[in-house]
XYZ file of C-alpha atoms in Angstrom:
547
model
C 50.617 22.845 24.965
C 54.258 22.885 26.020
C 53.308 22.722 29.725
C 51.156 19.669 28.992
C 53.749 17.863 26.872
C 56.415 17.535 29.581
C 54.114 15.782 32.104
C 52.887 13.411 29.388
C 56.453 12.495 28.445
C 57.329 11.977 32.110
C 54.305 9.741 32.696
C 55.154 7.756 29.574
C 58.761 7.186 30.667
C 57.662 6.188 34.172
C 55.166 3.718 32.778
C 57.821 2.245 30.487
C 60.261 1.818 33.400
C 57.658 0.088 35.594
C 56.486 -2.144 32.735
C 60.053 -3.141 31.891
C 60.818 -4.034 35.517
C 57.623 -6.080 35.892
C 58.207 -7.790 32.534
C 61.656 -8.930 33.639
C 60.909 -9.903 37.276
C 57.231 -10.974 37.005
C 56.607 -10.021 40.681
C 56.070 -6.807 42.623
C 58.897 -6.938 45.191
C 61.641 -8.032 42.755
C 60.447 -5.311 40.358
C 60.785 -2.663 43.077
C 64.279 -3.909 43.944
C 65.238 -3.834 40.266
C 64.043 -0.222 39.889
C 65.888 0.950 43.025
C 69.131 -0.691 41.868
C 68.992 0.837 38.372
C 70.350 4.396 38.133
C 68.482 5.219 34.937
C 65.208 3.973 36.395
C 65.711 6.032 39.575
C 66.465 9.134 37.491
C 63.150 8.713 35.692
C 61.357 8.192 39.023
C 62.943 11.373 40.473
C 61.884 13.409 37.450
C 58.374 11.981 37.764
C 58.258 12.954 41.458
C 59.369 16.506 40.620
C 56.703 16.773 37.933
C 54.074 15.580 40.403
C 55.146 18.189 42.967
C 54.919 20.938 40.332
C 51.471 19.776 39.222
C 50.223 19.631 42.814
C 51.606 23.118 43.412
C 49.797 24.471 40.359
C 46.586 22.832 41.496
C 46.826 24.311 45.001
C 47.699 27.692 43.502
C 44.662 27.540 41.239
C 42.388 26.643 44.150
C 43.582 29.197 46.710
C 44.981 32.054 44.585
C 43.511 31.807 41.118
C 45.466 33.948 38.669
C 48.636 35.442 40.147
C 49.228 39.152 39.714
C 52.429 40.397 38.073
C 53.875 41.684 41.355
C 53.180 38.379 43.123
C 54.834 36.353 40.368
C 57.848 38.668 40.341
C 58.288 38.423 44.121
C 57.937 34.637 43.947
C 60.659 34.297 41.308
C 63.004 36.659 43.142
C 62.644 34.906 46.500
C 62.815 31.435 44.946
C 66.198 32.230 43.437
C 67.660 33.110 46.836
C 65.994 30.083 48.445
C 67.550 27.721 45.882
C 70.961 29.329 46.465
C 70.664 28.842 50.220
C 69.615 25.236 49.631
C 72.726 24.577 47.569
C 74.859 26.032 50.370
C 73.045 23.796 52.849
C 73.929 20.774 50.697
C 77.617 21.580 51.187
C 77.196 21.597 54.977
C 75.195 18.346 55.108
C 76.941 16.422 52.342
C 77.263 13.351 54.595
C 73.486 13.224 55.136
C 72.697 13.576 51.436
C 69.957 11.094 50.559
C 66.625 10.940 48.710
C 64.846 11.743 51.970
C 67.018 14.843 52.389
C 66.196 16.022 48.839
C 62.487 15.370 49.379
C 62.449 17.345 52.638
C 64.185 20.332 51.019
C 61.803 20.235 48.055
C 58.816 20.223 50.389
C 60.353 23.095 52.360
C 60.696 25.208 49.189
C 57.123 24.290 48.255
C 55.758 25.545 51.606
C 57.954 28.667 51.530
C 56.488 29.638 48.167
C 52.939 29.395 49.508
C 53.847 31.446 52.583
C 55.208 34.202 50.300
C 52.132 34.160 48.076
C 49.818 34.315 51.082
C 51.689 37.305 52.505
C 51.477 39.201 49.205
C 47.778 38.401 48.832
C 46.981 39.631 52.365
C 48.937 42.836 51.733
C 46.766 43.324 48.654
C 43.708 43.597 50.919
C 44.704 47.124 51.974
C 44.774 48.307 48.348
C 41.674 46.481 47.147
C 38.347 48.339 47.469
C 36.177 45.191 47.406
C 36.933 41.920 49.231
C 34.663 38.958 48.478
C 33.684 36.120 50.792
C 35.596 33.646 48.644
C 38.759 35.620 49.340
C 38.207 35.332 53.100
C 37.480 31.596 52.872
C 40.607 30.975 50.818
C 42.862 32.933 53.164
C 41.461 31.323 56.325
C 41.743 27.765 54.969
C 45.215 28.383 53.558
C 46.532 29.918 56.791
C 45.099 27.008 58.773
C 46.755 24.417 56.519
C 50.108 26.202 56.503
C 50.075 26.666 60.270
C 49.251 22.997 60.909
C 51.969 21.811 58.509
C 54.534 24.110 60.122
C 53.597 22.877 63.575
C 53.710 19.229 62.461
C 57.207 19.524 61.011
C 58.457 21.464 64.048
C 57.245 18.713 66.384
C 58.693 16.013 64.126
C 62.097 17.704 63.998
C 62.114 18.107 67.786
C 61.259 14.458 68.416
C 63.858 13.259 65.908
C 66.546 15.419 67.505
C 65.658 14.216 71.009
C 65.598 10.526 70.093
C 68.415 10.304 67.496
C 70.598 13.247 68.446
C 71.696 16.269 66.432
C 71.137 15.831 62.724
C 69.955 17.698 59.671
C 66.486 17.849 61.208
C 67.710 20.819 63.279
C 67.809 22.877 60.078
C 64.318 21.802 59.050
C 62.926 22.475 62.506
C 64.441 25.967 62.505
C 63.153 26.731 58.988
C 59.629 25.671 59.892
C 59.825 27.739 63.082
C 60.641 30.800 60.945
C 57.720 29.926 58.666
C 55.490 29.678 61.725
C 56.378 33.259 62.718
C 55.633 34.351 59.138
C 52.265 32.602 59.312
C 51.423 34.318 62.622
C 52.440 37.675 61.128
C 50.179 37.094 58.115
C 47.284 36.103 60.379
C 47.611 39.300 62.452
C 47.726 41.412 59.279
C 44.636 39.678 57.948
C 42.720 40.310 61.185
C 43.713 43.992 61.255
C 42.730 44.510 57.610
C 39.414 42.742 58.184
C 38.600 44.894 61.217
C 39.482 48.044 59.281
C 37.265 47.045 56.346
C 34.282 46.429 58.608
C 34.556 49.800 60.362
C 32.507 52.700 59.066
C 34.973 55.352 60.236
C 38.703 55.608 59.803
C 40.697 53.472 62.248
C 43.508 55.631 63.606
C 45.264 52.935 65.662
C 45.711 50.514 62.772
C 49.116 51.910 61.821
C 50.243 51.732 65.459
C 49.390 48.018 65.649
C 51.222 47.355 62.390
C 54.272 49.225 63.592
C 54.644 47.376 66.870
C 53.750 44.032 65.282
C 56.616 44.379 62.797
C 58.964 45.362 65.617
C 58.077 42.295 67.714
C 58.155 39.818 64.815
C 61.473 41.069 63.482
C 62.954 40.869 66.990
C 61.756 37.257 67.359
C 63.320 36.364 63.997
C 66.651 37.898 64.973
C 66.702 35.924 68.244
C 65.867 32.688 66.428
C 68.591 33.215 63.820
C 71.193 33.954 66.483
C 70.258 30.817 68.441
C 70.318 28.718 65.265
C 73.771 29.963 64.257
C 75.151 29.239 67.727
C 73.703 25.708 67.711
C 75.014 24.992 64.208
C 78.483 26.227 65.097
C 78.492 23.930 68.121
C 77.129 20.843 66.348
C 78.323 21.155 62.727
C 80.097 24.211 61.370
C 79.471 27.826 60.432
C 76.124 27.938 58.530
C 76.862 30.200 55.585
C 73.384 29.685 54.140
C 71.835 31.398 57.195
C 73.826 34.640 56.954
C 71.742 36.335 54.269
C 68.330 35.812 55.937
C 69.841 36.700 59.314
C 71.188 39.959 57.880
C 67.796 40.821 56.383
C 66.074 40.031 59.679
C 68.496 42.298 61.573
C 68.006 45.070 59.036
C 64.233 44.712 59.275
C 64.411 44.927 63.077
C 66.602 48.033 62.884
C 64.196 49.679 60.434
C 61.172 48.818 62.594
C 62.857 50.211 65.709
C 63.814 53.394 63.871
C 60.257 53.776 62.568
C 58.859 53.458 66.095
C 61.234 56.106 67.457
C 60.602 58.507 64.571
C 56.841 58.046 64.738
C 56.757 58.803 68.461
C 58.880 61.900 67.880
C 56.600 63.013 65.031
C 53.489 62.532 67.179
C 55.125 64.556 69.947
C 55.827 67.393 67.481
C 52.262 67.149 66.212
C 50.770 67.531 69.678
C 53.103 70.200 71.053
C 54.875 72.102 68.276
C 52.465 72.476 65.375
C 49.743 75.137 65.737
C 46.078 74.602 65.036
C 44.793 75.985 61.753
C 42.472 78.956 62.117
C 39.273 79.462 60.177
C 40.869 82.306 58.185
C 43.733 80.038 57.091
C 41.293 77.317 56.097
C 39.287 79.844 54.080
C 42.323 81.274 52.295
C 43.874 77.896 51.484
C 42.371 74.795 49.925
C 40.408 73.270 52.789
C 40.464 69.727 51.373
C 42.712 67.274 53.199
C 44.711 65.369 50.595
C 45.015 62.329 52.884
C 41.309 61.585 53.336
C 39.942 63.854 50.549
C 37.436 65.478 52.890
C 36.878 69.125 53.749
C 38.544 70.460 56.868
C 36.185 72.257 59.219
C 37.986 71.835 62.539
C 40.677 69.752 64.291
C 43.335 70.645 61.728
C 47.050 71.217 62.150
C 49.396 73.505 60.233
C 52.835 72.109 59.440
C 56.015 74.235 59.256
C 55.696 74.191 55.448
C 52.270 75.928 55.795
C 50.304 72.873 54.621
C 47.149 72.022 56.582
C 45.697 68.550 57.239
C 43.357 66.787 59.614
C 44.951 66.005 62.966
C 43.799 62.387 62.861
C 45.067 61.969 59.298
C 48.444 63.401 60.242
C 48.686 61.110 63.260
C 48.054 58.077 61.079
C 50.431 59.367 58.395
C 53.257 60.022 60.868
C 53.119 56.416 62.012
C 54.670 55.417 58.679
C 56.187 58.592 57.229
C 57.742 61.544 58.990
C 57.380 63.970 56.107
C 54.759 66.361 54.815
C 52.261 64.494 52.603
C 52.390 67.289 50.014
C 55.966 68.579 49.741
C 57.826 65.731 51.516
C 59.527 68.132 53.923
C 60.873 66.370 57.000
C 58.994 67.418 60.123
C 61.665 66.024 62.461
C 64.140 68.754 61.537
C 64.177 71.931 63.669
C 61.684 74.534 62.547
C 63.275 77.435 60.684
C 62.640 80.970 62.004
C 59.687 82.842 60.558
C 60.255 85.031 57.527
C 57.509 87.516 58.403
C 59.905 89.915 60.127
C 63.311 89.502 58.480
C 66.300 90.641 60.438
C 68.413 93.400 58.878
C 71.692 92.161 57.458
C 74.804 92.894 59.531
C 76.617 96.043 58.552
C 80.074 95.734 57.116
C 82.915 97.190 59.212
C 83.874 100.691 58.160
C 87.247 101.132 56.534
C 89.579 103.917 57.711
C 89.629 106.972 55.417
C 92.312 107.179 52.751
C 94.752 110.066 52.367
C 93.614 112.809 49.976
C 96.336 111.983 47.462
C 95.667 108.213 47.376
C 93.261 106.499 45.030
C 91.090 103.663 46.331
C 92.060 100.254 45.018
C 89.867 98.944 42.267
C 90.667 95.860 40.187
C 89.163 97.585 37.133
C 91.683 100.451 37.228
C 94.159 100.401 34.376
C 97.328 102.429 33.966
C 97.387 104.799 31.008
C 100.426 106.008 29.231
C 101.631 109.589 29.850
C 101.439 112.317 27.210
C 103.830 112.048 24.309
C 104.938 114.556 21.686
C 102.757 114.785 18.573
C 104.089 113.198 15.416
C 104.908 115.352 12.376
C 102.598 114.929 9.428
C 103.471 115.801 5.800
C 102.185 119.001 4.263
C 98.841 118.777 2.539
C 97.686 115.780 4.559
C 94.475 115.861 6.488
C 96.046 114.757 9.731
C 98.447 117.646 10.529
C 96.773 119.017 13.629
C 99.713 120.057 15.791
C 102.236 121.520 13.289
C 102.932 125.238 13.635
C 102.736 127.320 10.419
C 104.937 130.193 9.361
C 103.561 133.735 9.361
C 101.294 134.376 6.405
C 100.903 130.682 5.544
C 97.621 128.803 5.725
C 97.187 125.371 7.208
C 96.116 122.686 4.801
C 93.295 120.516 5.976
C 91.542 123.359 7.850
C 88.423 125.149 6.789
C 88.624 128.713 5.422
C 88.678 131.220 8.185
C 89.761 128.684 10.773
C 93.275 130.210 11.000
C 94.162 133.870 10.722
C 97.737 133.226 9.608
C 99.091 135.818 12.046
C 102.326 135.166 13.842
C 101.844 133.421 17.201
C 98.319 132.200 16.472
C 97.608 128.501 17.128
C 95.413 126.546 14.717
C 92.151 125.191 16.083
C 92.404 121.422 16.529
C 89.355 119.195 15.974
C 88.099 117.199 18.957
C 89.437 113.684 19.463
C 87.765 111.103 17.282
C 86.188 109.053 20.119
C 85.796 111.711 22.799
C 82.013 111.802 22.457
C 81.532 108.068 22.937
C 80.733 106.904 26.453
C 82.921 103.838 26.118
C 86.081 105.911 25.281
C 86.698 108.449 28.046
C 89.593 110.761 27.286
C 91.944 111.665 30.092
C 94.995 113.849 30.114
C 97.901 111.783 28.990
C 95.825 109.076 27.291
C 97.012 108.363 23.704
C 94.679 109.078 20.832
C 93.243 106.141 18.921
C 95.340 105.306 15.895
C 98.557 106.839 17.325
C 101.636 104.863 18.112
C 102.768 103.910 21.589
C 104.830 106.201 23.696
C 108.577 105.984 23.096
C 109.231 106.010 26.834
C 107.641 104.587 29.960
C 107.687 106.649 33.142
C 108.622 105.176 36.452
C 105.202 105.978 37.963
C 101.924 105.680 36.077
C 98.726 106.788 37.807
C 95.677 104.502 38.112
C 92.632 105.960 36.420
C 89.154 104.517 36.758
C 86.734 103.773 33.959
C 83.571 105.755 33.695
C 81.569 102.465 33.994
C 81.206 101.537 37.684
C 82.223 98.065 38.898
C 79.530 95.369 39.225
C 77.351 95.612 42.294
C 77.724 92.659 44.700
C 74.701 90.322 44.909
C 72.050 91.341 47.417
C 71.355 89.495 50.628
C 68.543 86.916 50.252
C 67.722 86.551 53.943
C 64.847 89.018 53.742
C 63.078 87.447 50.766
C 59.848 85.500 51.141
C 59.229 81.972 49.939
C 57.276 83.202 46.906
C 60.115 85.513 45.846
C 62.665 82.731 46.246
C 60.510 80.370 44.178
C 60.144 83.036 41.482
C 63.921 83.544 41.402
C 64.421 79.799 41.251
C 61.984 79.421 38.349
C 63.625 82.292 36.444
C 67.081 80.816 36.971
C 65.806 77.408 35.879
C 64.284 78.836 32.701
C 67.540 80.632 31.937
C 69.577 77.474 32.409
C 67.169 75.470 30.238
C 67.327 78.064 27.454
C 71.131 78.064 27.573
C 71.188 74.290 27.438
C 68.883 74.322 24.410
C 71.156 76.854 22.699
C 74.192 74.704 23.452
C 72.426 71.640 22.059
C 71.542 73.524 18.868
C 75.138 74.719 18.550
C 76.380 71.171 19.049
C 73.976 69.935 16.367
C 75.155 72.603 13.920
C 78.795 71.793 14.668
C 78.177 68.093 14.057
C 76.430 68.886 10.775
C 79.271 71.190 9.708
C 81.841 68.524 10.591
C 79.942 65.936 8.559
C 79.713 68.272 5.562
C 83.432 69.064 5.783
C 84.200 65.354 5.794
C 82.024 64.871 2.712
C 83.749 67.807 0.992
C 87.190 66.398 1.781
C 86.199 62.962 0.444
C 84.784 64.526 -2.731
C 87.902 66.666 -3.235
C 90.156 63.651 -2.733
C 88.195 61.619 -5.294
C 88.389 64.482 -7.832
C 92.156 64.798 -7.323
C 92.601 61.053 -7.806
C 90.541 61.151 -11.029
C 92.560 64.086 -12.400
C 95.830 62.345 -11.563
C 94.755 59.153 -13.319
C 93.619 61.093 -16.421
C 96.903 62.975 -16.622
C 98.883 59.756 -16.301
C 96.940 58.092 -19.149
C 97.218 60.950 -21.740
C 100.267 63.179 -21.081
C 100.853 66.133 -23.415
C 103.954 68.408 -23.488
C 103.451 71.942 -22.329
C 105.353 73.403 -25.304
C 102.924 72.059 -27.878
C 100.001 73.370 -25.940
C 101.523 76.818 -25.714
C 102.396 76.717 -29.398
C 98.892 75.824 -30.373
C 97.617 78.637 -28.264
C 100.008 81.068 -29.900
C 99.278 79.799 -33.417
C 95.540 79.905 -33.030
C 93.436 82.566 -34.715
C 93.293 85.934 -33.070
C 89.672 86.499 -32.240
C 90.240 90.011 -30.936
C 91.049 91.504 -34.362
C 88.734 91.849 -37.269
C 89.262 89.307 -40.039
C 91.021 90.613 -43.166
C 88.938 90.669 -46.324
C 89.970 88.080 -48.949
């Protein structure tokens, strides 16, 4: 309803303007002169012309394209934005030639550009569509014929105008329609190639080759035309800023097409000379279905460096566009890595010269221990007096009966160190007992003693591992990292919850303190009276006296 209301309003305003002019002048020619001299009337006429162009465009779109797909509409809006920007820049260059004819020519140019873009997208859709109807072919053929004739007509008109009247803005229009003519030829070649491919019963291997070289030639022609146009504009007018963006895209397209041609030829050379043919045993062991054509592989198959197998014809067609493996996307232009079937032994480390017999090898885990120190005296009767000598005939407290004979010169049997049986606490001569104080002196030289736990073993060399082992190690490491990340996320969640609870506790405690302070300020009572009441109260701990 909204799309219908604007044209109706425009038609109503146009009718009112024409009726007003005819009512005042009573004749056709004076009415036309009156409308052209009135700015408000001309504004209404311009809006009416724009509405008519939009309606004609919608009608042509409905006839030749029907309902536009989402991708086609998105591409149309994106390209139209850049085209309008370039048009505004062109207005700044040709501000002296600004006239209604100039605006009409630019509007018509945008109109034809939009239909060229839609036709290109619709022809590209042929390759992805399983069924193509006869109506589709009729529409495309008629539309390409009309666009080509219009492009040729405007090119000839711009050339004749330039020859007869000299350099003018028609140079820009002639160049733009020449670019559109190359686009139309490109679309026509694509349509013919797609049509031939659809009518063939077998797969057409050379289709990708034709597409590749067609894009290279067309992009090269566009670059040459843009360079010539810029040189002419710089000589006649000034630097054409509006032509820089399309010229850059044309140069980038030509560079990409040239790179694709070089890479495809290199990939085909590798396919013919470097990659081995797949044997029947390899086809039996692996999945013998080619993922490119979805057919079983019986013969004429190639094995890529990544051990994936495909039809030779399918690979040749695939390498025309992509130089990677269709399955794992591994580049086939890189040098082939050496086979892992017979891994080379790792190089041996250089032997170190032997150490002297009195020297200890350096180990970062060695720690100096303190030297022996005299035992501390313990009081009599305590359970910790292990090293005190007893007088003749006296017994040692803290020892079991029969542990000491009490004869002169006999030494009491000391219990073993508390942590000597644990593997994590090796006891060495000179090492202090647990729970004893530090040594009162430090010697000038303290020996390095090693732990009983050996140092960590350096990581092994991975050059001899197979691809399956490396993938297994990678999956295990990935699972470990994911589990650690989940644990860290849970810890972060718990910390956030604890922080929130602590904030709530602090707010609650602050509110309680404020309430207590306000209650104390409202009803103060002396401490002496409270203590007196407590002292004068009845003693509940004693039995009451009888009356």
